[in-house]
Coordinates of C-alpha atoms and ligand atoms in Angstrom, one line a residue:
Chain A
X1 CA -30.0 62.3 172.2
X2 CA -27.4 60.0 173.7
X3 CA -27.8 56.3 173.4
X4 CA -25.8 55.7 176.5
X5 CA -28.4 57.7 178.4
X6 CA -31.1 55.3 177.3
X7 CA -29.2 52.0 177.4
X8 CA -27.4 52.5 180.7
X9 CA -25.5 49.6 182.1
X10 CA -28.2 48.7 184.6
X11 CA -30.7 48.5 181.7
X12 CA -28.4 46.3 179.6
X13 CA -27.7 44.1 182.6
X14 CA -31.4 43.6 183.5
X15 CA -32.2 43.0 179.8
X16 CA -29.5 40.3 179.6
X17 CA -30.3 38.7 182.9
X18 CA -33.8 39.6 184.0
X19 CA -34.5 39.1 187.7
X20 CA -37.5 37.2 189.0
X21 CA -38.0 35.8 185.5
X22 CA -40.1 32.7 184.7
X23 CA -43.5 31.4 185.8
X24 CA -43.9 30.4 189.5
X25 CA -45.4 27.1 190.6
X26 CA -48.1 29.0 192.6
X27 CA -49.5 32.5 192.5
X28 CA -52.4 34.4 193.9
X29 CA -53.0 36.6 190.9
X30 CA -51.6 37.2 187.5
X31 CA -52.2 39.3 184.4
X32 CA -51.1 39.5 180.9
X33 CA -50.0 42.7 179.2
X34 CA -49.8 43.2 175.5
X35 CA -48.6 46.1 173.4
X36 CA -50.1 45.3 170.0
X37 CA -48.2 48.1 168.3
X38 CA -44.8 46.4 168.9
X39 CA -45.8 42.9 169.8
X40 CA -44.4 43.0 173.3
X41 CA -46.0 40.5 175.6
X42 CA -45.6 40.2 179.3
X43 CA -47.1 38.1 182.2
X44 CA -46.9 39.1 185.8
X45 CA -47.6 36.7 188.7
X46 CA -48.1 37.8 192.3
X47 CA -48.2 36.1 195.7
X48 CA -49.5 38.1 198.6
X49 CA -48.8 38.2 202.3
X50 CA -51.8 40.1 203.5
X51 CA -51.8 43.4 201.6
X52 CA -48.1 43.1 200.6
X53 CA -46.6 41.5 197.6
X54 CA -44.6 38.6 199.0
X55 CA -43.3 37.5 195.6
X56 CA -43.6 38.7 192.1
X57 CA -42.4 37.0 188.9
X58 CA -42.7 37.9 185.2
X59 CA -42.1 36.4 181.8
X60 CA -42.3 37.9 178.4
X61 CA -40.9 38.8 175.1
X62 CA -40.0 42.4 174.6
X63 CA -37.3 45.0 173.9
X64 CA -34.5 45.8 176.3
X65 CA -36.5 48.7 177.8
X66 CA -39.6 46.6 178.5
X67 CA -37.6 43.7 179.8
X68 CA -35.3 45.8 182.0
X69 CA -38.2 47.9 183.3
X70 CA -40.2 44.8 184.3
X71 CA -37.1 43.3 185.9
X72 CA -36.4 46.4 187.9
X73 CA -40.1 46.7 188.8
X74 CA -40.2 43.2 190.3
X75 CA -37.2 44.1 192.6
X76 CA -38.7 47.4 193.6
X77 CA -42.3 46.3 194.5
X78 CA -41.5 43.2 196.4
X79 CA -42.6 43.7 200.0
X80 CA -44.6 46.8 199.2
X81 CA -48.4 47.2 199.6
X82 CA -50.8 48.6 197.0
X83 CA -50.7 52.1 198.3
X84 CA -46.9 52.2 198.2
X85 CA -46.9 50.7 194.7
X86 CA -49.3 53.3 193.4
X87 CA -47.2 56.1 194.9
X88 CA -44.1 54.5 193.3
X89 CA -45.8 54.3 189.9
X90 CA -46.7 58.0 190.0
X91 CA -43.0 58.8 190.5
X92 CA -42.0 56.4 187.7
X93 CA -44.4 58.1 185.4
X94 CA -42.8 61.5 186.0
X95 CA -39.4 59.9 185.5
X96 CA -40.4 58.4 182.2
X97 CA -42.3 61.3 180.7
X98 CA -40.7 64.5 182.0
X99 CA -37.2 65.0 180.4
X100 CA -36.1 67.5 183.0
X101 CA -37.6 65.9 186.1
X102 CA -35.6 66.5 189.2
X103 CA -33.6 63.4 190.3
X104 CA -35.7 61.4 192.7
X105 CA -33.5 59.5 195.1
X106 CA -36.3 57.4 196.4
X107 CA -36.5 55.5 193.1
X108 CA -33.2 53.7 193.6
X109 CA -32.2 51.5 190.6
X110 CA -35.4 52.4 188.8
X111 CA -33.8 55.8 188.1
X112 CA -31.8 54.1 185.4
X113 CA -34.9 54.3 183.2
X114 CA -34.6 58.1 183.2
X115 CA -33.2 58.2 179.7
X116 CA -36.6 57.0 178.3
X117 CA -38.1 60.4 178.7
X118 CA -35.8 61.6 175.8
X119 CA -37.3 58.9 173.6
X120 CA -41.1 59.4 173.6
X121 CA -41.6 56.4 171.2
X122 CA -40.3 54.2 173.9
X123 CA -42.3 55.3 177.0
X124 CA -44.9 52.6 176.4
X125 CA -42.2 49.9 176.4
X126 CA -41.3 51.0 180.0
X127 CA -44.8 51.3 181.3
X128 CA -46.2 48.0 180.0
X129 CA -45.1 46.1 183.0
X130 CA -46.6 48.6 185.4
X131 CA -50.0 48.5 183.7
X132 CA -49.8 44.7 183.8
X133 CA -48.9 44.7 187.5
X134 CA -51.8 47.0 188.1
X135 CA -54.1 44.6 186.2
X136 CA -52.9 41.7 188.3
X137 CA -53.5 43.8 191.5
X138 CA -57.1 44.5 190.3
X139 CA -57.6 40.8 189.4
X140 CA -56.7 39.9 193.0
X141 CA -59.2 42.5 194.2
X142 CA -61.8 40.9 192.0
X143 CA -60.9 37.4 193.2
X144 CA -61.3 38.6 196.8
X145 CA -64.6 40.3 196.2
X146 CA -66.1 37.2 194.5
X147 CA -65.0 35.0 197.4
X148 CA -66.6 37.3 200.0
Chain B
X1 CA -28.1 38.8 141.6
X2 CA -24.4 37.9 141.4
X3 CA -24.1 39.9 138.3
X4 CA -25.9 42.8 139.8
X5 CA -23.4 42.7 142.7
X6 CA -20.4 42.6 140.4
X7 CA -21.6 45.4 138.2
X8 CA -23.4 48.4 139.7
X9 CA -25.8 49.7 137.1
X10 CA -24.1 52.7 135.6
X11 CA -27.1 54.4 134.0
X12 CA -29.0 55.3 137.2
X13 CA -27.7 58.3 139.0
X14 CA -29.1 58.1 142.5
X15 CA -26.9 60.9 143.7
X16 CA -28.6 63.2 141.3
X17 CA -32.0 61.8 142.2
X18 CA -31.3 62.7 145.9
X19 CA -31.2 66.4 145.0
X20 CA -34.8 66.2 143.9
X21 CA -35.9 65.4 147.5
X22 CA -35.5 68.3 149.8
X23 CA -36.4 66.3 152.9
X24 CA -33.3 64.2 152.4
X25 CA -31.0 67.2 152.8
X26 CA -31.4 67.3 156.6
X27 CA -29.6 65.9 159.6
X28 CA -31.3 63.7 162.1
X29 CA -29.8 63.3 165.5
X30 CA -26.7 65.1 164.3
X31 CA -26.2 62.7 161.3
X32 CA -27.0 63.0 157.6
X33 CA -30.4 61.4 157.2
X34 CA -30.3 57.9 155.7
X35 CA -33.9 57.1 154.8
X36 CA -34.5 53.4 154.5
X37 CA -38.3 53.3 155.1
X38 CA -39.7 53.9 151.7
X39 CA -41.8 50.7 151.9
X40 CA -43.8 52.5 154.7
X41 CA -43.9 55.8 152.7
X42 CA -41.8 57.3 150.0
X43 CA -40.6 60.8 150.2
X44 CA -41.8 63.4 147.7
X45 CA -39.6 64.9 145.0
X46 CA -39.8 68.7 144.2
X47 CA -41.8 68.0 141.1
X48 CA -44.6 66.6 143.2
X49 CA -44.4 69.4 145.9
X50 CA -44.4 72.0 143.1
X51 CA -47.4 70.5 141.3
X52 CA -49.4 70.4 144.5
X53 CA -48.3 74.0 145.4
X54 CA -49.2 75.2 141.9
X55 CA -52.6 73.6 142.1
X56 CA -53.3 75.1 145.6
X57 CA -52.1 78.6 144.6
X58 CA -53.6 78.9 141.2
X59 CA -56.2 76.3 140.4
X60 CA -58.2 75.1 143.4
X61 CA -62.0 75.0 143.5
X62 CA -64.4 72.2 143.8
X63 CA -64.7 69.8 140.9
X64 CA -67.6 69.0 138.6
X65 CA -69.8 71.6 140.2
X66 CA -69.4 75.0 138.7
X67 CA -69.3 77.0 135.5
X68 CA -66.7 79.4 136.9
X69 CA -63.1 79.3 135.5
X70 CA -61.4 77.8 138.5
X71 CA -63.9 75.1 138.9
X72 CA -63.3 74.1 135.3
X73 CA -59.6 74.3 135.8
X74 CA -59.7 72.1 138.9
X75 CA -61.9 69.6 137.1
X76 CA -59.5 69.5 134.2
X77 CA -56.6 68.9 136.6
X78 CA -58.4 66.2 138.5
X79 CA -59.6 64.4 135.4
X80 CA -56.2 64.9 133.8
X81 CA -54.7 63.1 136.8
X82 CA -57.2 60.2 136.2
X83 CA -56.0 60.0 132.6
X84 CA -52.4 60.0 133.9
X85 CA -53.2 57.1 136.2
X86 CA -54.9 55.2 133.4
X87 CA -51.7 55.5 131.3
X88 CA -49.6 54.5 134.3
X89 CA -51.5 51.2 134.7
X90 CA -52.2 50.8 130.9
X91 CA -55.9 50.5 131.7
X92 CA -58.4 50.7 128.8
X93 CA -60.4 53.6 130.0
X94 CA -60.5 56.3 132.7
X95 CA -63.9 54.8 133.6
X96 CA -61.8 52.0 135.2
X97 CA -59.8 54.4 137.4
X98 CA -61.5 55.2 140.8
X99 CA -59.7 57.6 143.0
X100 CA -59.6 56.4 146.6
X101 CA -57.7 57.3 149.8
X102 CA -55.2 54.5 149.2
X103 CA -54.8 50.8 148.9
X104 CA -56.8 50.2 152.1
X105 CA -59.8 52.1 150.8
X106 CA -59.5 50.4 147.4
X107 CA -59.7 47.0 148.9
X108 CA -62.5 47.9 151.2
X109 CA -64.4 49.3 148.2
X110 CA -64.2 45.9 146.4
X111 CA -65.0 44.1 149.6
X112 CA -68.1 46.1 150.4
X113 CA -69.4 46.6 146.9
X114 CA -68.5 43.4 145.1
X115 CA -68.1 41.1 148.1
X116 CA -71.1 42.2 150.2
X117 CA -73.5 42.3 147.2
X118 CA -72.3 39.2 145.4
X119 CA -71.1 36.7 147.9
X120 CA -72.9 34.3 150.2
X121 CA -72.7 31.0 152.0
X122 CA -70.7 28.5 150.0
X123 CA -68.7 31.2 148.2
X124 CA -65.0 31.4 148.9
X125 CA -62.5 34.2 149.0
X126 CA -58.8 33.1 148.7
X127 CA -56.0 35.2 150.1
X128 CA -52.4 34.3 151.1
X129 CA -50.5 34.1 154.4
X130 CA -48.2 37.0 153.5
X131 CA -50.9 39.6 153.2
X132 CA -51.0 43.1 154.8
X133 CA -53.8 43.5 157.3
X134 CA -55.4 45.7 154.6
X135 CA -55.9 42.6 152.5
X136 CA -57.1 40.4 155.4
X137 CA -59.5 42.4 157.5
X138 CA -61.9 43.7 154.8
X139 CA -62.5 40.1 153.7
X140 CA -63.1 39.0 157.3
X141 CA -65.7 41.7 157.4
X142 CA -67.3 40.4 154.3
X143 CA -67.2 36.9 155.8
X144 CA -69.2 38.2 158.8
X145 CA -71.7 40.0 156.6
X146 CA -72.3 37.3 154.0
X147 CA -71.4 34.0 155.6
X148 CA -68.8 33.3 152.8
X149 CA -65.6 31.4 153.5
X150 CA -62.1 32.9 153.7
X151 CA -59.3 30.6 152.7
X152 CA -55.6 31.3 153.2
X153 CA -52.8 29.9 150.9
X154 CA -49.7 29.1 153.0
X155 CA -46.2 30.4 152.6
X156 CA -42.9 28.5 153.0
X157 CA -39.9 29.4 155.2
X158 CA -38.4 31.6 152.4
X159 CA -41.6 33.7 152.6
X160 CA -42.9 32.5 149.2
X161 CA -46.5 31.6 148.6
X162 CA -46.8 27.8 148.2
X163 CA -48.1 28.0 144.7
X164 CA -49.2 24.3 144.5
X165 CA -51.1 24.7 147.7
X166 CA -52.7 27.9 146.4
X167 CA -53.7 26.2 143.2
X168 CA -55.1 23.3 145.2
X169 CA -57.3 25.7 147.2
X170 CA -58.9 27.1 144.0
X171 CA -62.2 25.5 143.0
X172 CA -65.5 26.5 141.4
X173 CA -66.5 27.9 144.8
X174 CA -63.7 30.4 144.7
X175 CA -65.2 33.8 143.7
X176 CA -62.3 36.1 144.4
X177 CA -58.5 35.7 144.9
X178 CA -56.9 38.7 146.6
X179 CA -53.1 38.7 146.9
X180 CA -50.3 41.2 147.2
X181 CA -48.0 41.6 144.2
X182 CA -45.1 42.3 146.5
X183 CA -45.1 41.5 150.3
X184 CA -44.4 44.5 152.4
X185 CA -43.0 42.5 155.4
X186 CA -40.8 40.1 153.4
X187 CA -40.2 41.7 150.0
X188 CA -41.4 38.6 148.2
X189 CA -42.4 39.2 144.6
X190 CA -45.5 37.0 144.0
X191 CA -45.9 35.3 140.6
X192 CA -49.3 37.0 140.1
X193 CA -49.5 36.1 136.4
X194 CA -49.7 32.4 137.3
X195 CA -52.3 33.1 140.0
X196 CA -54.4 35.2 137.7
X197 CA -54.4 32.5 135.0
X198 CA -55.3 29.7 137.4
X199 CA -58.0 31.8 139.2
X200 CA -59.6 32.8 135.9
X201 CA -59.7 29.2 134.7
X202 CA -61.8 28.5 137.8
X203 CA -64.0 31.4 137.1
X204 CA -62.7 33.5 140.0
X205 CA -61.9 37.2 139.9
X206 CA -58.5 38.5 141.0
X207 CA -57.7 41.6 143.1
X208 CA -54.0 42.5 143.3
X209 CA -52.7 44.6 146.2
X210 CA -50.1 46.7 144.4
X211 CA -49.1 48.9 147.3
X212 CA -45.5 47.6 147.3
X213 CA -45.2 47.0 143.6
X214 CA -45.9 50.3 141.9
X215 CA -42.7 52.1 142.9
X216 CA -40.5 49.2 141.7
X217 CA -41.8 47.8 138.5
X218 CA -43.8 48.9 135.5
X219 CA -47.5 47.8 136.0
X220 CA -49.7 46.8 133.1
X221 CA -53.1 45.7 134.3
X222 CA -54.0 44.3 130.9
X223 CA -50.9 42.2 130.7
X224 CA -51.4 41.1 134.3
X225 CA -55.0 40.2 133.5
X226 CA -56.2 41.1 136.9
X227 CA -59.8 42.3 137.6
X228 CA -58.9 44.8 140.3
X229 CA -55.7 46.5 141.2
X230 CA -55.3 48.8 144.3
X231 CA -52.4 51.1 145.2
X232 CA -51.5 54.1 147.3
X233 CA -49.9 57.3 146.0
X234 CA -47.6 57.8 148.9
X235 CA -45.7 54.5 148.1
X236 CA -44.7 55.9 144.8
X237 CA -43.4 59.3 145.9
X238 CA -46.8 60.9 145.7
X239 CA -49.0 62.4 148.5
X240 CA -50.8 60.6 151.2
X241 CA -54.6 60.3 151.2
X242 CA -54.8 59.5 147.5
X243 CA -54.7 56.2 145.7
X244 CA -56.3 54.3 142.8
X245 CA -58.6 51.4 142.5
X246 CA -58.5 49.9 139.0
X247 CA -61.4 47.7 138.1
X248 CA -62.5 46.2 134.8
X249 CA -65.3 48.3 133.4
X250 CA -67.8 45.5 133.1
X251 CA -67.3 44.6 136.7
X252 CA -67.5 48.1 138.1
X253 CA -70.5 48.8 136.0
X254 CA -72.4 46.0 137.7
X255 CA -71.2 46.7 141.2
X256 CA -73.4 48.9 143.5
X257 CA -72.0 52.1 144.9
X258 CA -70.5 51.7 148.4
X259 CA -70.9 55.2 149.8
X260 CA -73.7 57.7 149.1
X261 CA -73.5 61.4 148.7
X262 CA -72.6 64.1 146.3
X263 CA -70.6 63.4 143.1
X264 CA -71.8 59.8 142.9
X265 CA -75.4 60.7 141.9
X266 CA -77.2 61.8 138.7
X267 CA -80.5 62.7 140.1
X268 CA -81.9 62.6 143.7
X269 CA -85.4 62.8 144.9
X270 CA -86.8 61.4 148.1
X271 CA -88.4 58.6 146.2
X272 CA -85.5 57.6 144.0
X273 CA -81.9 58.3 143.3
X274 CA -80.1 57.4 140.1
X275 CA -76.3 57.0 140.2
X276 CA -73.6 58.7 138.2
X277 CA -71.6 57.0 135.5
X278 CA -68.2 55.3 136.1
X279 CA -66.0 56.1 137.8
X280 CA -67.8 58.8 139.7
X281 CA -70.4 56.3 141.0
X282 CA -67.7 55.2 143.4
X283 CA -66.4 58.7 144.4
X284 CA -68.9 60.1 146.8
X285 CA -68.1 63.5 148.2
X286 CA -65.5 66.1 147.3
X287 CA -62.3 64.1 146.4
X288 CA -58.7 64.7 147.3
X289 CA -58.1 67.0 144.3
X290 CA -54.6 68.2 145.1
X291 CA -53.7 64.7 146.0
X292 CA -54.6 63.5 142.6
X293 CA -52.6 66.3 141.0
X294 CA -49.6 65.3 143.2
X295 CA -50.1 61.6 142.3
X296 CA -50.0 62.4 138.6
X297 CA -46.8 64.4 139.1
X298 CA -45.3 61.5 141.0
X299 CA -46.1 59.1 138.1
X300 CA -44.4 61.6 135.7
X301 CA -41.4 61.7 138.0
X302 CA -41.2 57.9 138.5
X303 CA -41.4 57.2 134.7
X304 CA -38.9 60.0 134.0
X305 CA -36.4 58.0 136.1
X306 CA -36.9 55.0 133.9
X307 CA -38.5 52.1 135.8
X308 CA -36.2 49.5 134.3
X309 CA -33.0 51.3 135.3
X310 CA -34.5 52.1 138.7
X311 CA -35.4 48.5 139.3
X312 CA -31.8 47.4 138.4
X313 CA -30.4 50.0 140.8
X314 CA -32.7 48.9 143.6
X315 CA -31.8 45.2 142.9
X316 CA -28.2 46.1 143.1
X317 CA -28.7 47.8 146.6
X318 CA -30.7 44.8 147.7
X319 CA -28.0 42.3 146.7
X320 CA -25.3 44.4 148.3
X321 CA -27.3 44.9 151.6
X322 CA -28.2 41.2 151.7
X323 CA -24.6 40.1 151.2
X324 CA -23.5 42.6 153.9
X325 CA -26.1 41.6 156.4
X326 CA -25.4 37.9 155.9
X327 CA -21.8 38.6 156.9
X328 CA -22.8 40.3 160.2
X329 CA -22.9 37.8 163.1
X330 CA -26.3 37.3 164.7
X331 CA -28.3 38.8 161.9
X332 CA -31.1 36.7 160.4
X333 CA -32.8 37.8 157.3
X334 CA -36.5 37.0 157.3
X335 CA -37.8 36.5 153.8
X336 CA -35.4 35.0 151.4
X337 CA -37.6 34.5 148.4
X338 CA -35.8 33.9 145.1
X339 CA -37.5 37.0 143.7
X340 CA -37.6 40.0 146.0
X341 CA -38.2 43.7 145.8
X342 CA -35.8 46.1 147.6
X343 CA -37.0 45.2 151.1
X344 CA -35.0 43.4 153.8
X345 CA -36.6 42.3 157.0
X346 CA -34.2 41.0 159.6
X347 CA -33.6 40.3 163.3
X348 CA -30.5 40.6 165.4
X349 CA -29.7 38.1 168.1
X350 CA -29.8 39.7 171.6
X351 CA -31.3 42.9 170.3
X352 CA -35.0 43.4 169.9
X353 CA -36.1 45.1 166.7
X354 CA -37.3 48.2 168.7
X355 CA -33.9 48.6 170.3
X356 CA -32.4 48.2 166.9
X357 CA -34.7 50.9 165.5
X358 CA -33.7 53.3 168.3
X359 CA -30.0 52.7 167.9
X360 CA -30.2 53.1 164.1
X361 CA -32.2 56.3 164.6
X362 CA -29.5 57.7 166.8
X363 CA -27.2 57.2 163.9
X364 CA -29.5 59.0 161.5
X365 CA -30.7 55.7 159.9
X366 CA -34.5 55.5 159.6
X367 CA -35.8 51.9 159.3
X368 CA -39.2 50.5 160.2
X369 CA -39.6 48.1 163.2
X370 CA -42.6 46.1 164.2
X371 CA -45.0 43.7 162.7
X372 CA -45.5 45.7 159.5
X373 CA -49.2 45.3 159.6
X374 CA -48.6 41.6 158.8
X375 CA -49.1 39.9 162.2
X376 CA -49.8 36.5 160.6
X377 CA -46.4 36.7 158.9
X378 CA -44.7 37.3 162.3
X379 CA -46.7 34.4 163.8
X380 CA -45.6 32.1 161.0
X381 CA -41.9 33.0 161.6
X382 CA -42.5 32.9 165.4
X383 CA -41.1 36.3 166.0
X384 CA -42.8 39.4 167.5
X385 CA -41.4 41.8 165.1
X386 CA -38.6 42.5 162.6
X387 CA -36.5 45.4 161.6
X388 CA -37.0 46.3 158.0
X389 CA -34.8 48.4 155.7
X390 CA -36.3 49.3 152.3
X391 CA -34.7 51.0 149.4
X392 CA -36.1 53.5 146.9
X393 CA -34.9 55.7 144.0
X394 CA -32.8 58.0 146.3
X395 CA -30.9 55.4 148.1
X396 CA -27.2 54.8 147.4
X397 CA -24.4 52.4 148.2
X398 CA -23.4 54.9 150.9
X399 CA -26.8 54.3 152.6
X400 CA -26.1 50.5 152.6
X401 CA -22.8 51.2 154.3
X402 CA -24.5 53.5 156.8
X403 CA -27.0 50.7 157.6
X404 CA -24.2 48.2 158.2
X405 CA -22.2 50.7 160.3
X406 CA -25.3 51.4 162.4
X407 CA -25.9 47.7 162.9
X408 CA -22.3 47.3 164.1
X409 CA -23.0 50.1 166.6
X410 CA -26.1 48.2 167.8
X411 CA -23.9 45.1 168.2
X412 CA -21.5 47.2 170.3
X413 CA -24.2 48.5 172.6
X414 CA -25.9 45.1 173.0
X415 CA -22.8 43.0 173.1
Ligands
PLP501 C1 -48.8 45.4 150.8 C2 -49.6 46.5 151.4 N1 -50.9 46.6 151.3 C3 -51.7 47.6 151.7 C4 -51.1 48.6 152.4 C5 -51.9 49.7 152.9 O1 -51.7 50.9 152.2 P1 -52.3 52.3 152.7 O2 -52.0 52.4 154.2 O3 -51.6 53.3 152.0 O4 -53.8 52.2 152.5 C6 -49.7 48.7 152.5 C7 -49.0 49.8 153.2 O5 -48.3 49.6 154.1 C8 -48.9 47.6 152.0 O6 -47.6 47.6 152.1

C-alpha cells in the first residue's frame, strides 16, 4: 500500500482548507452524522431551490479522509437534485470499495478518494458525509410531508 | 525516571524475548513489524501456543463429567490452571478463582450477582472518571435494575484520580468501589491500596479492574486487600476468551449464581435445584478449557521473565518514548500521571489519530487509535480520540526509534 495513493494532494488540501465549512445562518434541512467507533462527528446543512441543492455546508471533527470527503462532496452536489446525488453516491461507493474499479471520469475531483479502497478500515471515514447528506435529504422529505 | 533513562536495565534481554513470539517475526506492509498495541492485546509466546496445542492434540475432553481417561486429564489440566491462577494472584484458595471470558465478564458477574441481589435505592456504587466502558456500563445496568446511585470520582489534567475528591465521595452509603488499577487510555497507575483502605473503613467493598495491570506488575490480592479482582488472559500474553474473577470466598459464598446451566448445579429436579460449590457455582456451561491451559502457560512465561526486571525494562522504554515524543513538535501527550504503566496516549497537531494510525501502519508500526473504550476520558480532555503506543516484554529501544521515525513520516505527509 502506498500512502501517497491515500493522501493525495487534493485530499490533504481539502483537509487543511475544507470548502463550504461552517454553520450557515439559514438552512432548510440538516443532519448530524456520528461514527461512534472513531468519534468522527459531522453536521450537514442544506438549502434547496426546488428539488435542487442550492447551498450545502458542513462542519465537523474528523480525520483527513472524512474531512476531505465531506469537503469534496459539498462541491460535487451543489446544484444537483436528489436523483443525481443518488446516482453519484452509487459511483462513489464503487470507487471507495472496489480496489480495481475502472476510472470514472464523471467523478471529477472526487476521484482523488480512490486510494481509500486499498484501506478497508478507512472506507467508513469517507462515507460518513454521504450518509449524513442522505439523512438531511430524508429530513427535508419528512419536513415537506408534515407540512402538507 | 531520570535514572531509568540514563541506565537501561541490563538484566532484561528483550531481543531474546522477541524470539519467543513467532508473530513478531513478520513483515507488515514491507516493514519489520513493530507491535506497540499490547495494551489492546498481547501476543502469545511459543510456550503458550505449545501448551494449547498439546492440550488440543493429547488431552481434550469435557471436564468434570466423565470417568474416562481424557475427561480426567482435561479436568486435571483445567483445575491445575486454576491453581496456577491462584498462585499468580496469591489468593488463599482456588475456590476464590472463577474462570470467566475476560475482565468484562468478571465485572458483569459481580454487577449481576452481588450488585443486583444486594443493592437498592440509597445504596451507592463509586467508580472513577478514567474507567474503561467495561467498568462503567455494568454498573449503569445495575443502577437501572436496582435504583442504586452511581457516583464518579473526577480526574485531574494529568489523568490522575483526584484522591481527595474520591475519599470525599465515600460514605456509609457506599457499598462498592470499582476502579481500574491501571488506566488503559492514559497509563495512569492508580493508588489502589489507599482506595481499598478508605473504602473498607466505610464498610464498602472494592473491585479492582486489573486488565492493564497484570502484565506489568506482580499482583497480590491479599496485600492489595481488594474484595474482587478481574483480568483478561489476552492482556498477559495468554489466549483470548479466558480470564479470571477473584472474589473473597466469604463474599462469593453468599452471592447467588448469575447464569444457570450445567456445571454450576449439584442436583436438579423440576421442583428444586441446588447449586454447586465454589467456584463452579459461577461457571455455568462447558468452560474454555484450552484457554485456561494457555493462561496458565502465560503466567509461567510471564513469571519466568521476572516481573521486576520486566517492569524496569518497560519503564525504561516509557521514559525514552516520552522524552522523544516531547521533543517532537506538535505532539501532545495525554496522560502525564506521576506514576504510569508503559502506555503513551498522544495527539499530533494537524493530524487526526486515525490518519496517524494509517501512516504508522504503512511503516509497519501497529498502534491503537480511537477512544480506547473510555469515551468519558476523551470527553474530559475534549478530544475525539488519541493515538496510543503501549509497550510489552518484547519491545525494544529500536521499536521506540521506529515509532519516532514513523511520527516524523506523518509530520512529513501532513506538513
Ligand atoms: C482497563 C480495562 N478494563 C477492561 C477491559 C476489558 O477487557 P476484555 O475486553 O478483555 O474483557 C480492558 C480491555 O481493553 C481494559 O483495558
